[in-house]
Amino acid sequence: MKRLTLVILAICAVIMLAAAVDLPDWADPASPASTHLSPDFLEQGYGETATPNIVTVVLADYRSYDTMFEAVVVFAAALIVLVVLRHTPRKRRKMLQHRPVREGRDTVLRGAAQLIIPVMQIFALYVVGHGHYSPGGGFQGGVIFGASFILLALCYNLKFTIERFREQAVLVCVAGGVLLYAGVGAVCLAMGWNFLGYAGLAGILGVGEVMARSHGILAVEVGVGITVFSVMMSLYYDLASGGDLDEGL
Amino acid sequence: MDEIFHFIIGKYNYWASLVLLFIGLYGMIAKNNLMKKIIGMVIFQTAILLFFVSIGAKRGATVPIIEFGPDKQPLLEASAYANPLPHVLILTAIVVGVATLGVALAVLQKIQRVHGTIEEDEVLEDQRQ
């Protein structure tokens, strides 16, 4: 089996090496990827949306349909994990009660977590809010925010975290983030523009069309951030406890 | 000789992702433990992300965040900034990759629960009985 695998991989390697001959060189400014669409984005992005970070502009404005459905994929993944792991039959569950019960009384761990978690959460909010001007945005900020809660669950225990952030609240956040994203799009639609055409928010916010696009980007980034953060927590809750939400790791 | 040297050095980003690609593919095909297969899948995925993001590099360019001159005017030259598109695509792909990894781990836990093992051949044997 292993020898056969190596043969298959060798054939794939030869094909890929043959293909690599035609690929552009590393960091070639004249490569096809850098000559068609990306100059337009870089030269017009700031003027059209008043947002210096072009990655954010493309993510949340030019390709906002794509990003919305990425959020839906993440949302669907959280639901699938719930369906697969939660509500196991009692009999099976009894078999699996061999996880050691963590008391979580480590003073050093708790002290360090108390110091780090607030800083992490403020940094996460900064990453979301400052995503227009520096590397950052909903995905990154959401992951950092989710990581702060996972750190809490690791340093104390899962029960402690669930008491503070119940599963129902997490699931409301999972759906709420996607809903906020789609809601912004729907408001634009109601104002007579295309779905997710943020210029439609200009009348509501009382700013020009360019600034309205900047604010629209922020709104959907917040939606993405909420979804990603709560999906991280939902995945952790279910995976760490095998779907029982009792003791965790 | 010079051409071959240029071929190897000029495209070294592809070699890095190729090596990772084959490590991941080997893990997915040859390993018997399903957890190791998932790890192989993640390595494979990382190789593709690396390949994609390396396309965005441009010689002499900085991160795709518009800079402002001394007179507060934005500097809008496309050649001064890296290609933003691969960054955008990979940004979303990483998060979706984590989500799918979560689904894979959940399914794995379920397999472990039903069959009592995550070795592929033992699972198949258990299913036949």
mmCIF file of C-alpha atoms in Angstrom:
data_model
loop_
_atom_site.group_PDB
_atom_site.id
_atom_site.type_symbol
_atom_site.label_atom_id
_atom_site.label_comp_id
_atom_site.label_asym_id
_atom_site.label_seq_id
_atom_site.Cartn_x
_atom_site.Cartn_y
_atom_site.Cartn_z
ATOM 1 C CA MET A 1 0.000 0.000 0.000
ATOM 2 C CA LYS A 2 2.724 2.431 1.001
ATOM 3 C CA ARG A 3 4.841 1.547 -2.024
ATOM 4 C CA LEU A 4 1.830 2.073 -4.306
ATOM 5 C CA THR A 5 1.239 5.455 -2.662
ATOM 6 C CA LEU A 6 4.796 6.512 -3.348
ATOM 7 C CA VAL A 7 4.420 5.517 -7.008
ATOM 8 C CA ILE A 8 1.220 7.596 -7.302
ATOM 9 C CA LEU A 9 2.897 10.545 -5.605
ATOM 10 C CA ALA A 10 5.914 10.289 -7.919
ATOM 11 C CA ILE A 11 3.628 10.435 -10.961
ATOM 12 C CA CYS A 12 1.826 13.466 -9.492
ATOM 13 C CA ALA A 13 5.185 15.116 -8.795
ATOM 14 C CA VAL A 14 6.311 14.708 -12.390
ATOM 15 C CA ILE A 15 3.032 16.207 -13.663
ATOM 16 C CA MET A 16 3.287 19.137 -11.277
ATOM 17 C CA LEU A 17 6.940 19.790 -12.122
ATOM 18 C CA ALA A 18 5.998 19.857 -15.797
ATOM 19 C CA ALA A 19 3.251 22.351 -14.971
ATOM 20 C CA ALA A 20 5.583 24.508 -12.865
ATOM 21 C CA VAL A 21 7.639 25.367 -15.957
ATOM 22 C CA ASP A 22 4.823 27.600 -17.174
ATOM 23 C CA LEU A 23 4.061 29.244 -13.842
ATOM 24 C CA PRO A 24 5.252 32.825 -13.310
ATOM 25 C CA ASP A 25 8.371 33.428 -11.231
ATOM 26 C CA TRP A 26 8.211 34.295 -7.555
ATOM 27 C CA ALA A 27 7.109 37.910 -6.947
ATOM 28 C CA ASP A 28 7.042 38.718 -10.666
ATOM 29 C CA PRO A 29 5.231 42.081 -11.033
ATOM 30 C CA ALA A 30 4.144 41.103 -14.563
ATOM 31 C CA SER A 31 2.530 37.804 -13.538
ATOM 32 C CA PRO A 32 -1.065 37.298 -14.762
ATOM 33 C CA ALA A 33 -2.424 37.422 -11.210
ATOM 34 C CA SER A 34 -1.074 40.953 -10.736
ATOM 35 C CA THR A 35 -1.973 42.469 -14.091
ATOM 36 C CA HIS A 36 -5.697 42.017 -14.704
ATOM 37 C CA LEU A 37 -8.029 42.763 -11.813
ATOM 38 C CA SER A 38 -5.764 43.712 -8.950
ATOM 39 C CA PRO A 39 -4.478 47.058 -10.370
ATOM 40 C CA ASP A 40 -8.093 48.195 -10.710
ATOM 41 C CA PHE A 41 -8.827 47.275 -7.116
ATOM 42 C CA LEU A 42 -5.681 49.017 -5.858
ATOM 43 C CA GLU A 43 -6.183 52.202 -7.851
ATOM 44 C CA GLN A 44 -9.942 52.615 -7.479
ATOM 45 C CA GLY A 45 -10.628 50.919 -4.142
ATOM 46 C CA TYR A 46 -9.733 53.874 -1.958
ATOM 47 C CA GLY A 47 -11.590 56.409 -4.071
ATOM 48 C CA GLU A 48 -14.745 54.321 -4.179
ATOM 49 C CA THR A 49 -14.971 53.297 -0.522
ATOM 50 C CA ALA A 50 -12.712 55.635 1.517
ATOM 51 C CA THR A 51 -11.080 52.576 3.068
ATOM 52 C CA PRO A 52 -7.274 52.335 2.800
ATOM 53 C CA ASN A 53 -7.042 48.588 3.471
ATOM 54 C CA ILE A 54 -7.735 47.113 0.037
ATOM 55 C CA VAL A 55 -7.990 43.588 1.420
ATOM 56 C CA THR A 56 -10.945 44.718 3.531
ATOM 57 C CA VAL A 57 -12.452 46.545 0.557
ATOM 58 C CA VAL A 58 -12.306 43.493 -1.689
ATOM 59 C CA LEU A 59 -13.423 41.170 1.093
ATOM 60 C CA ALA A 60 -16.441 43.098 2.289
ATOM 61 C CA ASP A 61 -17.417 45.221 -0.697
ATOM 62 C CA TYR A 62 -16.391 43.910 -4.114
ATOM 63 C CA ARG A 63 -16.658 40.274 -3.059
ATOM 64 C CA SER A 64 -19.230 40.622 -0.318
ATOM 65 C CA TYR A 65 -21.481 37.885 -1.718
ATOM 66 C CA ASP A 66 -18.559 35.501 -1.435
ATOM 67 C CA THR A 67 -17.829 36.574 2.134
ATOM 68 C CA MET A 68 -21.480 36.281 3.112
ATOM 69 C CA PHE A 69 -21.598 32.691 1.980
ATOM 70 C CA GLU A 70 -18.292 31.984 3.707
ATOM 71 C CA ALA A 71 -20.045 33.104 6.878
ATOM 72 C CA VAL A 72 -22.936 30.803 5.986
ATOM 73 C CA VAL A 73 -20.495 27.902 5.518
ATOM 74 C CA VAL A 74 -19.024 28.536 8.969
ATOM 75 C CA PHE A 75 -22.549 28.756 10.384
ATOM 76 C CA ALA A 76 -23.487 25.462 8.707
ATOM 77 C CA ALA A 77 -20.357 23.803 10.113
ATOM 78 C CA ALA A 78 -21.387 24.788 13.644
ATOM 79 C CA LEU A 79 -24.863 23.348 13.061
ATOM 80 C CA ILE A 80 -23.455 20.087 11.657
ATOM 81 C CA VAL A 81 -21.195 19.635 14.666
ATOM 82 C CA LEU A 82 -24.226 20.155 16.898
ATOM 83 C CA VAL A 83 -26.289 17.614 14.967
ATOM 84 C CA VAL A 84 -23.497 15.048 14.955
ATOM 85 C CA LEU A 85 -22.394 15.298 18.578
ATOM 86 C CA ARG A 86 -25.270 16.533 20.749
ATOM 87 C CA HIS A 87 -28.059 14.333 22.105
ATOM 88 C CA THR A 88 -26.287 11.030 22.228
ATOM 89 C CA PRO A 89 -28.211 8.097 23.704
ATOM 90 C CA ARG A 90 -27.792 7.718 27.464
ATOM 91 C CA LYS A 91 -26.370 4.221 27.221
ATOM 92 C CA ARG A 92 -23.448 5.277 25.057
ATOM 93 C CA ARG A 93 -22.816 8.321 27.138
ATOM 94 C CA LYS A 94 -22.358 6.224 30.279
ATOM 95 C CA MET A 95 -19.603 4.290 28.524
ATOM 96 C CA LEU A 96 -17.634 7.414 27.853
ATOM 97 C CA GLN A 97 -17.515 8.876 31.348
ATOM 98 C CA HIS A 98 -13.790 8.416 31.716
ATOM 99 C CA ARG A 99 -12.712 11.994 31.277
ATOM 100 C CA PRO A 100 -10.796 13.210 34.319
ATOM 101 C CA VAL A 101 -12.673 15.911 36.178
ATOM 102 C CA ARG A 102 -10.608 19.074 36.165
ATOM 103 C CA GLU A 103 -11.014 21.201 39.226
ATOM 104 C CA GLY A 104 -9.118 24.092 37.662
ATOM 105 C CA ARG A 105 -7.529 25.387 40.842
ATOM 106 C CA ASP A 106 -4.139 26.283 39.403
ATOM 107 C CA THR A 107 -3.370 29.713 40.813
ATOM 108 C CA VAL A 108 -0.740 30.544 38.220
ATOM 109 C CA LEU A 109 -2.973 29.531 35.321
ATOM 110 C CA ARG A 110 -5.926 31.444 36.691
ATOM 111 C CA GLY A 111 -3.860 34.535 37.399
ATOM 112 C CA ALA A 112 -2.304 34.481 33.947
ATOM 113 C CA ALA A 113 -5.708 33.988 32.326
ATOM 114 C CA GLN A 114 -7.147 36.888 34.296
ATOM 115 C CA LEU A 115 -4.349 39.090 33.026
ATOM 116 C CA ILE A 116 -4.400 37.958 29.414
ATOM 117 C CA ILE A 117 -8.102 37.530 28.633
ATOM 118 C CA PRO A 118 -9.216 41.189 28.974
ATOM 119 C CA VAL A 119 -6.265 42.344 26.876
ATOM 120 C CA MET A 120 -7.076 39.746 24.236
ATOM 121 C CA GLN A 121 -10.695 40.811 24.080
ATOM 122 C CA ILE A 122 -9.887 44.501 23.746
ATOM 123 C CA PHE A 123 -7.308 43.662 21.087
ATOM 124 C CA ALA A 124 -9.933 41.598 19.240
ATOM 125 C CA LEU A 125 -12.338 44.540 19.235
ATOM 126 C CA TYR A 126 -9.509 46.761 17.998
ATOM 127 C CA VAL A 127 -8.722 44.333 15.183
ATOM 128 C CA VAL A 128 -12.366 44.383 14.072
ATOM 129 C CA GLY A 129 -12.811 48.131 14.445
ATOM 130 C CA HIS A 130 -9.487 49.127 12.925
ATOM 131 C CA GLY A 131 -9.737 46.721 9.995
ATOM 132 C CA HIS A 132 -10.213 49.618 7.606
ATOM 133 C CA TYR A 133 -6.793 51.093 8.301
ATOM 134 C CA SER A 134 -4.553 48.198 9.309
ATOM 135 C CA PRO A 135 -4.444 44.438 8.787
ATOM 136 C CA GLY A 136 -7.525 43.078 10.467
ATOM 137 C CA GLY A 137 -11.234 42.618 10.146
ATOM 138 C CA GLY A 138 -14.073 40.395 11.200
ATOM 139 C CA PHE A 139 -12.432 37.027 10.632
ATOM 140 C CA GLN A 140 -9.240 37.800 12.530
ATOM 141 C CA GLY A 141 -10.921 39.707 15.350
ATOM 142 C CA GLY A 142 -13.562 37.014 15.724
ATOM 143 C CA VAL A 143 -10.954 34.298 16.029
ATOM 144 C CA ILE A 144 -9.029 36.254 18.694
ATOM 145 C CA PHE A 145 -12.235 36.908 20.646
ATOM 146 C CA GLY A 146 -13.198 33.237 20.449
ATOM 147 C CA ALA A 147 -9.692 32.234 21.514
ATOM 148 C CA SER A 148 -10.007 34.347 24.660
ATOM 149 C CA PHE A 149 -13.054 32.350 25.746
ATOM 150 C CA ILE A 150 -11.365 29.071 24.844
ATOM 151 C CA LEU A 151 -8.428 30.148 27.011
ATOM 152 C CA LEU A 152 -10.893 30.750 29.839
ATOM 153 C CA ALA A 153 -12.314 27.257 29.353
ATOM 154 C CA LEU A 154 -8.820 25.741 29.333
ATOM 155 C CA CYS A 155 -7.548 27.589 32.392
ATOM 156 C CA TYR A 156 -10.691 27.200 34.502
ATOM 157 C CA ASN A 157 -12.986 24.543 33.117
ATOM 158 C CA LEU A 158 -15.724 24.191 30.564
ATOM 159 C CA LYS A 159 -18.536 24.427 33.107
ATOM 160 C CA PHE A 160 -17.234 27.760 34.350
ATOM 161 C CA THR A 161 -17.246 29.141 30.815
ATOM 162 C CA ILE A 162 -20.664 27.750 29.948
ATOM 163 C CA GLU A 163 -22.134 29.337 33.090
ATOM 164 C CA ARG A 164 -20.908 32.699 31.816
ATOM 165 C CA PHE A 165 -21.694 32.161 28.154
ATOM 166 C CA ARG A 166 -24.495 29.670 27.741
ATOM 167 C CA GLU A 167 -24.822 27.493 24.670
ATOM 168 C CA GLN A 168 -28.100 29.141 23.718
ATOM 169 C CA ALA A 169 -26.448 32.567 23.758
ATOM 170 C CA VAL A 170 -23.619 31.245 21.583
ATOM 171 C CA LEU A 171 -26.084 29.870 19.063
ATOM 172 C CA VAL A 172 -28.001 33.154 18.994
ATOM 173 C CA CYS A 173 -24.681 34.855 18.191
ATOM 174 C CA VAL A 174 -23.921 32.305 15.448
ATOM 175 C CA ALA A 175 -27.198 33.056 13.715
ATOM 176 C CA GLY A 176 -27.183 36.753 14.642
ATOM 177 C CA GLY A 177 -23.901 37.479 12.888
ATOM 178 C CA VAL A 178 -25.083 35.970 9.614
ATOM 179 C CA LEU A 179 -28.413 37.752 10.051
ATOM 180 C CA LEU A 180 -26.647 41.099 10.587
ATOM 181 C CA TYR A 181 -24.666 40.557 7.398
ATOM 182 C CA ALA A 182 -27.695 39.585 5.340
ATOM 183 C CA GLY A 183 -29.729 42.323 7.043
ATOM 184 C CA VAL A 184 -27.330 45.025 5.846
ATOM 185 C CA GLY A 185 -27.711 43.608 2.358
ATOM 186 C CA ALA A 186 -31.483 43.567 2.664
ATOM 187 C CA VAL A 187 -31.576 47.188 3.841
ATOM 188 C CA CYS A 188 -29.552 48.179 0.770
ATOM 189 C CA LEU A 189 -32.051 46.256 -1.344
ATOM 190 C CA ALA A 190 -34.951 48.048 0.337
ATOM 191 C CA MET A 191 -33.340 51.409 -0.439
ATOM 192 C CA GLY A 192 -33.446 50.606 -4.133
ATOM 193 C CA TRP A 193 -29.845 49.472 -4.621
ATOM 194 C CA ASN A 194 -28.424 46.025 -5.253
ATOM 195 C CA PHE A 195 -28.185 43.475 -2.463
ATOM 196 C CA LEU A 196 -25.120 44.512 -0.389
ATOM 197 C CA GLY A 197 -24.727 47.702 -2.453
ATOM 198 C CA TYR A 198 -23.695 49.750 0.569
ATOM 199 C CA ALA A 199 -24.201 53.061 -1.216
ATOM 200 C CA GLY A 200 -27.892 52.515 -0.413
ATOM 201 C CA LEU A 201 -27.115 53.177 3.260
ATOM 202 C CA ALA A 202 -26.218 56.796 2.463
ATOM 203 C CA GLY A 203 -29.741 58.071 3.092
ATOM 204 C CA ILE A 204 -30.077 56.273 6.435
ATOM 205 C CA LEU A 205 -26.657 57.245 7.798
ATOM 206 C CA GLY A 206 -26.756 60.779 6.443
ATOM 207 C CA VAL A 207 -23.345 60.574 4.744
ATOM 208 C CA GLY A 208 -22.143 60.496 1.170
ATOM 209 C CA GLU A 209 -22.214 57.352 -0.920
ATOM 210 C CA VAL A 210 -18.479 56.767 -0.553
ATOM 211 C CA MET A 211 -18.561 57.000 3.248
ATOM 212 C CA ALA A 212 -21.715 54.862 3.290
ATOM 213 C CA ARG A 213 -19.723 52.084 1.633
ATOM 214 C CA SER A 214 -17.051 52.435 4.318
ATOM 215 C CA HIS A 215 -19.671 52.151 7.071
ATOM 216 C CA GLY A 216 -21.358 49.246 5.302
ATOM 217 C CA ILE A 217 -18.040 47.397 5.275
ATOM 218 C CA LEU A 218 -17.714 47.945 9.030
ATOM 219 C CA ALA A 219 -21.254 46.631 9.635
ATOM 220 C CA VAL A 220 -20.690 43.404 7.741
ATOM 221 C CA GLU A 221 -17.255 42.957 9.335
ATOM 222 C CA VAL A 222 -18.926 43.101 12.736
ATOM 223 C CA GLY A 223 -21.424 40.499 11.536
ATOM 224 C CA VAL A 224 -18.605 38.228 10.343
ATOM 225 C CA GLY A 225 -16.753 38.778 13.616
ATOM 226 C CA ILE A 226 -19.746 37.754 15.733
ATOM 227 C CA THR A 227 -20.321 34.642 13.633
ATOM 228 C CA VAL A 228 -16.697 33.523 13.643
ATOM 229 C CA PHE A 229 -16.243 34.131 17.366
ATOM 230 C CA SER A 230 -19.379 32.241 18.349
ATOM 231 C CA VAL A 231 -18.713 29.398 15.911
ATOM 232 C CA MET A 232 -15.246 28.953 17.463
ATOM 233 C CA MET A 233 -16.871 28.697 20.883
ATOM 234 C CA SER A 234 -19.633 26.400 19.695
ATOM 235 C CA LEU A 235 -17.097 24.066 18.072
ATOM 236 C CA TYR A 236 -14.979 24.096 21.209
ATOM 237 C CA TYR A 237 -17.931 23.404 23.534
ATOM 238 C CA ASP A 238 -19.039 20.404 21.517
ATOM 239 C CA LEU A 239 -15.665 18.946 20.573
ATOM 240 C CA ALA A 240 -14.036 19.327 23.982
ATOM 241 C CA SER A 241 -16.885 17.647 25.844
ATOM 242 C CA GLY A 242 -17.962 15.140 23.201
ATOM 243 C CA GLY A 243 -21.279 16.964 22.883
ATOM 244 C CA ASP A 244 -22.215 16.591 26.565
ATOM 245 C CA LEU A 245 -21.191 20.091 27.675
ATOM 246 C CA ASP A 246 -20.151 18.792 31.073
ATOM 247 C CA GLU A 247 -16.502 18.717 32.067
ATOM 248 C CA GLY A 248 -14.540 19.319 28.923
ATOM 249 C CA LEU A 249 -10.819 18.818 28.648
ATOM 250 C CA MET B 1 22.867 25.467 -16.472
ATOM 251 C CA ASP B 2 21.920 29.049 -15.794
ATOM 252 C CA GLU B 3 18.375 28.339 -16.923
ATOM 253 C CA ILE B 4 17.994 25.386 -14.575
ATOM 254 C CA PHE B 5 19.359 27.462 -11.712
ATOM 255 C CA HIS B 6 16.859 30.201 -12.496
ATOM 256 C CA PHE B 7 14.059 27.629 -12.710
ATOM 257 C CA ILE B 8 14.861 26.340 -9.218
ATOM 258 C CA ILE B 9 15.537 29.664 -7.495
ATOM 259 C CA GLY B 10 12.979 31.749 -9.365
ATOM 260 C CA LYS B 11 10.057 29.517 -8.415
ATOM 261 C CA TYR B 12 11.044 28.392 -4.929
ATOM 262 C CA ASN B 13 7.626 29.281 -3.479
ATOM 263 C CA TYR B 14 6.125 26.485 -5.568
ATOM 264 C CA TRP B 15 8.653 23.950 -4.296
ATOM 265 C CA ALA B 16 7.764 24.727 -0.682
ATOM 266 C CA SER B 17 4.068 24.200 -1.288
ATOM 267 C CA LEU B 18 4.744 21.129 -3.462
ATOM 268 C CA VAL B 19 6.665 19.452 -0.645
ATOM 269 C CA LEU B 20 3.883 20.212 1.853
ATOM 270 C CA LEU B 21 1.300 19.054 -0.691
ATOM 271 C CA PHE B 22 2.947 15.662 -1.020
ATOM 272 C CA ILE B 23 3.447 15.247 2.715
ATOM 273 C CA GLY B 24 -0.273 15.857 3.154
ATOM 274 C CA LEU B 25 -1.291 13.623 0.257
ATOM 275 C CA TYR B 26 0.929 10.816 1.548
ATOM 276 C CA GLY B 27 -0.654 11.133 4.987
ATOM 277 C CA MET B 28 -4.151 11.030 3.555
ATOM 278 C CA ILE B 29 -3.502 7.939 1.420
ATOM 279 C CA ALA B 30 -1.035 5.840 3.376
ATOM 280 C CA LYS B 31 -1.971 6.328 7.008
ATOM 281 C CA ASN B 32 -4.424 3.958 8.635
ATOM 282 C CA ASN B 33 -5.389 6.119 11.589
ATOM 283 C CA LEU B 34 -8.237 8.475 10.669
ATOM 284 C CA MET B 35 -6.853 11.221 12.926
ATOM 285 C CA LYS B 36 -3.585 11.099 10.997
ATOM 286 C CA LYS B 37 -5.561 11.269 7.767
ATOM 287 C CA ILE B 38 -7.190 14.464 9.019
ATOM 288 C CA ILE B 39 -3.786 15.890 9.917
ATOM 289 C CA GLY B 40 -2.657 15.022 6.393
ATOM 290 C CA MET B 41 -5.699 16.821 5.022
ATOM 291 C CA VAL B 42 -4.853 19.936 7.036
ATOM 292 C CA ILE B 43 -1.249 19.891 5.785
ATOM 293 C CA PHE B 44 -2.541 19.500 2.230
ATOM 294 C CA GLN B 45 -4.864 22.436 2.759
ATOM 295 C CA THR B 46 -2.064 24.569 4.196
ATOM 296 C CA ALA B 47 0.052 23.809 1.119
ATOM 297 C CA ILE B 48 -2.695 25.107 -1.147
ATOM 298 C CA LEU B 49 -3.159 28.237 0.980
ATOM 299 C CA LEU B 50 0.593 28.862 0.850
ATOM 300 C CA PHE B 51 0.647 28.372 -2.919
ATOM 301 C CA PHE B 52 -2.220 30.785 -3.370
ATOM 302 C CA VAL B 53 -0.924 33.482 -1.066
ATOM 303 C CA SER B 54 2.546 33.343 -2.613
ATOM 304 C CA ILE B 55 1.021 34.312 -5.976
ATOM 305 C CA GLY B 56 0.094 37.664 -4.447
ATOM 306 C CA ALA B 57 3.708 38.680 -3.835
ATOM 307 C CA LYS B 58 5.141 41.419 -6.012
ATOM 308 C CA ARG B 59 8.755 42.554 -6.110
ATOM 309 C CA GLY B 60 9.226 45.986 -4.556
ATOM 310 C CA ALA B 61 5.680 46.098 -3.243
ATOM 311 C CA THR B 62 4.333 46.552 0.272
ATOM 312 C CA VAL B 63 1.144 45.348 1.972
ATOM 313 C CA PRO B 64 -2.043 46.337 0.119
ATOM 314 C CA ILE B 65 -2.976 49.189 2.449
ATOM 315 C CA ILE B 66 -3.051 52.566 0.726
ATOM 316 C CA GLU B 67 -0.358 54.908 2.031
ATOM 317 C CA PHE B 68 -0.587 58.659 2.213
ATOM 318 C CA GLY B 69 2.005 61.144 1.015
ATOM 319 C CA PRO B 70 3.228 64.156 2.989
ATOM 320 C CA ASP B 71 0.398 66.246 1.507
ATOM 321 C CA LYS B 72 -2.220 63.721 2.771
ATOM 322 C CA GLN B 73 -2.863 62.546 -0.760
ATOM 323 C CA PRO B 74 -3.265 58.792 -1.219
ATOM 324 C CA LEU B 75 -0.527 57.107 -3.246
ATOM 325 C CA LEU B 76 -2.483 55.070 -5.763
ATOM 326 C CA GLU B 77 0.129 53.205 -7.799
ATOM 327 C CA ALA B 78 -0.774 49.556 -8.295
ATOM 328 C CA SER B 79 2.898 48.550 -8.593
ATOM 329 C CA ALA B 80 3.600 49.758 -5.042
ATOM 330 C CA TYR B 81 1.184 47.327 -3.376
ATOM 331 C CA ALA B 82 0.977 43.544 -3.307
ATOM 332 C CA ASN B 83 -1.949 41.823 -4.982
ATOM 333 C CA PRO B 84 -4.873 41.921 -2.506
ATOM 334 C CA LEU B 85 -6.978 39.193 -4.130
ATOM 335 C CA PRO B 86 -5.063 36.104 -2.917
ATOM 336 C CA HIS B 87 -5.053 37.549 0.593
ATOM 337 C CA VAL B 88 -8.827 37.943 0.543
ATOM 338 C CA LEU B 89 -9.434 34.452 -0.792
ATOM 339 C CA ILE B 90 -7.057 32.854 1.692
ATOM 340 C CA LEU B 91 -8.441 34.853 4.612
ATOM 341 C CA THR B 92 -11.854 33.310 4.124
ATOM 342 C CA ALA B 93 -10.418 29.911 3.190
ATOM 343 C CA ILE B 94 -8.495 29.668 6.481
ATOM 344 C CA VAL B 95 -11.609 30.223 8.585
ATOM 345 C CA VAL B 96 -13.670 27.853 6.472
ATOM 346 C CA GLY B 97 -10.824 25.342 6.784
ATOM 347 C CA VAL B 98 -11.029 25.562 10.566
ATOM 348 C CA ALA B 99 -14.793 25.084 10.430
ATOM 349 C CA THR B 100 -14.512 22.010 8.212
ATOM 350 C CA LEU B 101 -11.777 20.682 10.494
ATOM 351 C CA GLY B 102 -14.265 21.032 13.343
ATOM 352 C CA VAL B 103 -16.811 18.993 11.396
ATOM 353 C CA ALA B 104 -14.170 16.346 10.640
ATOM 354 C CA LEU B 105 -13.259 16.065 14.325
ATOM 355 C CA ALA B 106 -16.933 15.792 15.276
ATOM 356 C CA VAL B 107 -17.466 12.977 12.791
ATOM 357 C CA LEU B 108 -14.324 11.318 14.117
ATOM 358 C CA GLN B 109 -15.643 11.462 17.679
ATOM 359 C CA LYS B 110 -18.871 9.910 16.462
ATOM 360 C CA ILE B 111 -16.960 7.116 14.699
ATOM 361 C CA GLN B 112 -14.994 6.484 17.858
ATOM 362 C CA ARG B 113 -18.231 6.321 19.810
ATOM 363 C CA VAL B 114 -19.971 3.904 17.446
ATOM 364 C CA HIS B 115 -17.062 1.625 16.560
ATOM 365 C CA GLY B 116 -14.755 2.117 19.528
ATOM 366 C CA THR B 117 -11.758 2.781 17.303
ATOM 367 C CA ILE B 118 -10.462 5.268 14.748
ATOM 368 C CA GLU B 119 -8.215 2.828 12.865
ATOM 369 C CA GLU B 120 -9.591 2.542 9.360
ATOM 370 C CA ASP B 121 -9.272 -1.228 8.911
ATOM 371 C CA GLU B 122 -10.809 -1.935 12.323
ATOM 372 C CA VAL B 123 -13.736 0.364 11.530
ATOM 373 C CA LEU B 124 -14.305 -1.449 8.225
ATOM 374 C CA GLU B 125 -14.136 -4.826 9.947
ATOM 375 C CA ASP B 126 -16.582 -3.645 12.590
ATOM 376 C CA GLN B 127 -18.963 -2.527 9.853
ATOM 377 C CA ARG B 128 -18.854 -5.901 8.090
ATOM 378 C CA GLN B 129 -19.918 -7.772 11.194
#
